[in-house]
XYZ file of C-alpha atoms in Angstrom:
358
model
C 6.362 -25.993 -8.408
C 9.036 -23.541 -9.484
C 6.514 -20.725 -8.918
C 5.844 -21.908 -5.374
C 9.532 -22.140 -4.604
C 9.929 -18.574 -5.826
C 7.079 -17.519 -3.513
C 8.965 -18.845 -0.501
C 12.263 -17.300 -1.576
C 10.664 -13.862 -1.980
C 9.234 -13.974 1.548
C 12.278 -15.348 3.283
C 15.339 -13.867 1.609
C 15.997 -10.209 0.722
C 15.805 -9.656 -3.009
C 19.085 -7.789 -2.771
C 20.720 -11.157 -2.084
C 20.243 -11.873 -5.802
C 23.386 -9.800 -6.243
C 25.906 -12.471 -5.272
C 29.025 -10.317 -5.564
C 29.851 -7.590 -3.099
C 29.016 -4.171 -4.471
C 27.254 -5.564 -7.535
C 24.256 -3.506 -8.680
C 21.349 -4.873 -10.718
C 18.001 -3.385 -11.727
C 15.546 -5.710 -13.508
C 12.659 -3.897 -15.200
C 9.109 -4.925 -16.133
C 7.223 -2.871 -18.745
C 3.487 -3.279 -19.397
C 1.060 -1.703 -21.853
C -2.689 -2.205 -21.857
C -5.809 -1.597 -23.932
C -9.035 -1.487 -21.897
C -12.645 -1.298 -23.024
C -15.281 -0.655 -20.347
C -18.557 1.341 -20.433
C -17.770 2.704 -16.962
C -15.141 5.008 -18.491
C -17.820 6.658 -20.656
C -20.146 7.254 -17.681
C -20.053 9.776 -14.838
C -17.868 10.870 -13.204
C -15.217 10.125 -15.866
C -17.403 10.921 -18.920
C -14.671 9.942 -21.352
C -14.236 7.309 -24.046
C -15.047 3.688 -23.248
C -11.616 2.837 -24.674
C -8.594 3.513 -22.469
C -4.917 2.774 -22.980
C -2.204 2.860 -20.339
C 1.303 1.785 -19.457
C 3.283 0.785 -16.390
C 6.962 0.371 -15.518
C 8.354 -1.489 -12.518
C 12.061 -1.200 -11.625
C 13.815 -3.286 -8.953
C 17.246 -1.846 -8.009
C 19.269 -4.212 -5.809
C 22.823 -4.117 -4.508
C 24.911 -6.403 -2.326
C 26.578 -4.136 0.220
C 29.049 -6.685 1.551
C 28.991 -9.388 4.184
C 25.376 -10.196 5.014
C 24.027 -6.775 4.051
C 22.005 -5.860 0.979
C 19.643 -3.153 -0.249
C 16.564 -3.445 -2.449
C 13.957 -1.168 -3.979
C 10.781 -1.394 -6.059
C 9.696 1.712 -7.972
C 6.498 1.976 -10.006
C 5.526 4.471 -12.717
C 2.166 4.303 -14.471
C -0.329 6.328 -16.435
C -3.677 7.177 -14.866
C -5.874 5.347 -15.530
C -4.105 2.008 -15.739
C -5.495 -0.126 -12.907
C -9.122 -1.241 -13.098
C -10.176 0.787 -10.053
C -9.059 3.940 -11.913
C -11.166 3.343 -15.046
C -14.110 5.310 -13.629
C -12.034 8.091 -12.001
C -11.787 11.572 -13.510
C -8.823 12.910 -15.423
C -5.564 11.671 -16.871
C -2.106 11.735 -15.382
C 1.214 10.060 -14.706
C 2.149 8.794 -11.256
C 5.157 7.314 -9.505
C 5.234 5.238 -6.321
C 8.122 4.086 -4.152
C 6.763 0.677 -3.173
C 9.853 -0.699 -1.452
C 13.216 0.719 -0.344
C 14.932 -1.203 2.409
C 18.281 -2.338 3.775
C 18.518 -5.929 4.998
C 20.759 -8.187 7.056
C 20.390 -11.874 6.213
C 21.888 -15.209 7.181
C 21.242 -18.700 5.867
C 22.136 -22.182 7.088
C 21.175 -25.760 6.294
C 17.390 -25.895 6.342
C 16.864 -22.331 7.555
C 17.231 -18.611 6.951
C 16.863 -15.302 8.817
C 16.578 -11.729 7.594
C 15.907 -8.324 9.109
C 14.981 -5.378 6.903
C 14.015 -1.784 7.556
C 12.736 0.984 5.280
C 9.749 1.201 2.921
C 7.915 -2.137 3.019
C 4.849 -3.714 1.428
C 2.316 -5.130 3.918
C 3.235 -8.523 5.355
C -0.475 -9.397 5.323
C -1.926 -11.662 2.653
C -0.152 -13.348 -0.252
C -0.970 -11.603 -3.553
C 1.565 -8.770 -3.178
C 4.329 -11.248 -4.013
C 2.698 -11.495 -7.476
C 1.987 -7.785 -7.903
C 4.294 -7.549 -10.945
C 2.323 -8.003 -14.192
C 4.662 -10.781 -15.320
C 3.916 -12.817 -12.174
C 0.156 -12.215 -12.350
C -1.400 -14.550 -14.979
C -4.447 -12.276 -15.261
C -4.717 -8.512 -15.750
C -6.692 -7.271 -12.720
C -5.833 -7.754 -9.035
C -7.977 -9.642 -6.509
C -10.702 -7.271 -5.309
C -9.325 -6.926 -1.759
C -6.060 -5.342 -2.992
C -5.661 -1.828 -4.399
C -5.184 1.877 -3.768
C -8.540 3.482 -2.994
C -10.358 2.251 0.122
C -9.523 -1.392 -0.537
C -9.011 -3.677 2.500
C -5.271 -4.154 1.771
C -3.070 -1.431 0.285
C -0.655 -2.154 -2.544
C 1.563 0.780 -1.517
C 4.611 0.669 0.749
C 4.812 1.873 4.344
C 7.794 2.825 6.553
C 8.649 0.027 8.957
C 10.778 -2.985 9.859
C 10.342 -6.722 9.345
C 11.861 -10.036 10.416
C 11.575 -13.180 8.258
C 12.597 -16.666 9.375
C 12.374 -20.177 7.938
C 13.177 -23.583 9.361
C 12.547 -26.758 7.429
C 8.968 -26.758 6.152
C 7.949 -23.733 8.242
C 8.290 -20.000 7.610
C 7.215 -16.896 9.495
C 7.354 -13.108 9.434
C 6.574 -10.223 11.763
C 6.344 -6.566 10.718
C 5.907 -3.193 12.387
C 4.830 -0.222 10.217
C 3.918 3.438 10.707
C 0.365 2.983 9.368
C -2.211 0.295 8.646
C -2.589 -1.958 5.571
C -6.246 -0.835 5.728
C -5.277 2.841 5.246
C -1.715 3.526 4.213
C -0.282 6.900 5.306
C 2.811 8.527 3.798
C 5.716 9.967 5.762
C 4.344 13.510 5.481
C 0.764 12.599 6.434
C -0.856 13.108 9.814
C -2.557 10.513 12.010
C 0.164 7.884 11.674
C -0.024 5.115 14.258
C 2.038 1.972 14.688
C 0.623 -1.299 13.357
C 1.696 -4.909 13.749
C 1.397 -7.568 11.057
C 2.709 -11.077 10.648
C 2.180 -14.480 9.198
C 3.180 -18.137 9.294
C 3.275 -20.811 6.631
C 3.987 -24.498 6.178
C 4.900 -26.494 3.085
C 2.517 -29.437 3.330
C 4.004 -31.357 0.392
C 6.092 -30.670 -2.679
C 4.418 -27.764 -4.431
C 1.743 -27.157 -1.766
C 1.908 -24.423 0.881
C -0.677 -23.047 3.323
C -0.376 -19.875 5.373
C -2.130 -17.498 7.741
C -1.585 -13.802 8.440
C -2.888 -11.048 10.721
C -2.566 -7.294 11.271
C -3.828 -4.946 13.990
C -3.558 -1.263 14.851
C -5.232 2.173 14.464
C -6.170 2.925 10.871
C -8.387 6.041 10.567
C -7.331 9.639 9.944
C -9.429 12.740 10.506
C -9.976 13.454 6.775
C -11.044 9.876 6.000
C -14.475 9.641 4.370
C -15.641 7.242 7.112
C -14.436 9.386 10.030
C -17.755 10.793 11.230
C -18.455 13.849 13.421
C -18.455 12.915 17.093
C -16.102 9.961 16.582
C -13.365 9.381 19.165
C -9.668 9.922 18.371
C -8.350 7.751 15.504
C -5.612 6.273 17.695
C -8.329 4.557 19.765
C -10.013 2.887 16.766
C -8.154 -0.271 15.731
C -8.518 -2.366 12.600
C -7.910 -6.113 12.603
C -7.292 -8.334 9.599
C -7.257 -12.135 9.560
C -6.241 -14.067 6.460
C -5.740 -17.599 5.158
C -3.911 -18.390 1.920
C -2.888 -21.423 -0.103
C -0.634 -21.985 -3.116
C -0.267 -25.195 -5.088
C 1.485 -26.275 -8.272
C 1.162 -29.719 -9.827
C 2.108 -30.536 -13.394
C 0.457 -28.034 -15.745
C -1.803 -26.612 -13.007
C -1.217 -23.853 -10.471
C -3.644 -22.600 -7.814
C -3.837 -19.581 -5.503
C -6.530 -18.714 -3.006
C -7.151 -16.374 -0.075
C -9.865 -15.755 2.510
C -9.794 -12.564 4.586
C -11.857 -10.973 7.367
C -11.385 -7.292 8.189
C -12.841 -5.558 11.251
C -12.737 -1.748 11.469
C -13.580 -0.261 14.837
C -15.966 2.687 15.319
C -17.859 4.230 18.232
C -20.181 6.605 16.340
C -21.519 3.672 14.296
C -21.305 -0.147 14.449
C -17.996 -1.859 13.754
C -17.556 -2.505 10.041
C -16.815 -6.080 8.980
C -15.609 -7.040 5.487
C -15.402 -10.652 4.320
C -13.572 -11.244 1.068
C -11.716 -13.933 -0.824
C -10.707 -15.314 -4.202
C -9.820 -18.572 -5.916
C -7.493 -18.572 -8.937
C -6.346 -21.328 -11.282
C -4.017 -21.399 -14.288
C -3.400 -24.227 -16.763
C -0.437 -24.396 -19.141
C -1.622 -25.795 -22.474
C 1.870 -25.790 -23.977
C 5.114 -23.918 -23.230
C 3.717 -20.769 -24.898
C -0.025 -20.869 -24.218
C -1.980 -20.838 -20.948
C -5.460 -20.076 -19.622
C -6.311 -18.592 -16.218
C -9.400 -17.642 -14.239
C -10.148 -15.962 -10.916
C -13.380 -15.579 -8.951
C -13.511 -13.080 -6.093
C -16.235 -12.183 -3.607
C -16.766 -9.363 -1.114
C -19.429 -9.059 1.576
C -19.812 -6.142 4.004
C -21.952 -5.565 7.093
C -22.580 -1.893 6.243
C -23.984 -0.255 3.048
C -20.647 1.547 2.600
C -19.071 -1.814 1.656
C -21.257 -3.321 -1.089
C -21.467 -7.028 -1.796
C -19.759 -7.856 -5.089
C -18.587 -10.769 -7.202
C -15.752 -10.333 -9.704
C -14.888 -13.005 -12.289
C -11.963 -12.708 -14.693
C -10.844 -15.084 -17.446
C -7.663 -14.724 -19.474
C -5.760 -16.339 -22.326
C -2.004 -15.811 -22.230
C 0.569 -16.298 -24.988
C 4.299 -16.198 -24.254
C 6.186 -14.591 -27.118
C 9.415 -15.710 -25.494
C 11.049 -16.082 -22.106
C 10.563 -12.410 -21.347
C 7.344 -11.363 -23.149
C 3.673 -12.263 -22.663
C 0.415 -11.102 -24.218
C -2.817 -11.530 -22.232
C -6.405 -11.233 -23.480
C -8.820 -10.887 -20.589
C -12.502 -10.334 -19.861
C -13.807 -9.433 -16.405
C -17.430 -9.609 -15.243
C -18.460 -7.511 -12.222
C -21.741 -8.024 -10.381
C -23.130 -6.527 -7.192
C -24.947 -3.609 -5.625
C -24.296 -0.405 -7.556
C -22.918 -2.218 -10.629
C -25.565 -1.905 -13.326
C -25.942 -4.190 -16.360
C -22.554 -4.692 -18.032
C -21.258 -1.194 -17.298
C -18.429 -2.411 -15.040
C -17.261 -5.294 -17.215
C -13.779 -4.873 -18.710
C -12.193 -6.294 -21.862
C -8.413 -5.949 -21.834
C -5.348 -6.740 -23.903
C -2.056 -6.474 -22.019
C 1.536 -6.815 -23.224
C 4.229 -7.451 -20.592
C 7.993 -7.657 -21.022
C 10.916 -8.017 -18.605
C 14.450 -6.735 -19.123
C 17.673 -7.268 -17.205
C 18.172 -3.515 -16.938
C 21.455 -1.842 -15.956
C 24.030 -3.940 -14.085
C 27.545 -3.115 -12.918
């Protein structure tokens, strides 16, 4: 139930409000290191060792500016590969991403809250991005609809503005961004078009919340691999996403689930529809030990989006309040995934630190 309460707080109140004193600066840090074994890394196009190791650092600078104003950021640095979708990609490297960087105005009253923020924002669509930090994710991989490369929902930030409100058992959000969650564009990229996203939620009972979200707007750019010759201008081709999500926590159990439908408009070929979802459960055996599992599915109406099923199981051991070790095995099945080539065995260490504060 504490995890669900944290979910609501993260949606409805700027994280900068964690700095209670005017002018106070804080920057919590999460550090992760992983060992990955997967035959896909030894096959084309990567043609490297089946064993891969990587690391990731997440930093969250926050400052209370005074009055009702605050500022917050989320910066990510990671080796490449580190995420599962990079295990088959060529080359090695080190990357940095500015996921969030916004200024917010917030007010709270008995039974309600309001906030307005503007800057670099994560998509307001879906629910998993609130658990994107490795310490908040009980498994190692992400649900298959979230990611960087041609996934239905980007995990990168976009310039925009957002309003969050809550009243009693209800919460809501509306967001306007410079590109689509289906195809994030940076500030220096072309073919940027405004997109709307939003969601609503209701706490049905103590520890149980259900929500729905939507986005709509142009998503293609002229260098996109699915922008075909003879297609009309990208600004006239909208994408629409519809999502349902649920979170529950009772005793030693916690549950998360999402269902999403994505429609991507075309004229040179039929509209592409993607149906995807996941169900996730975690059980705390004792204060240090837990088990977790997630099953995800994806179905597409065109050959470009293959049907797949991803199942991950993990055993987690908490070394202390701020450190966790996870041992995970993921099974991938579907068109284009041969034998056990795409299965992944992983060991991940995660630690959180208070970071600098003044």
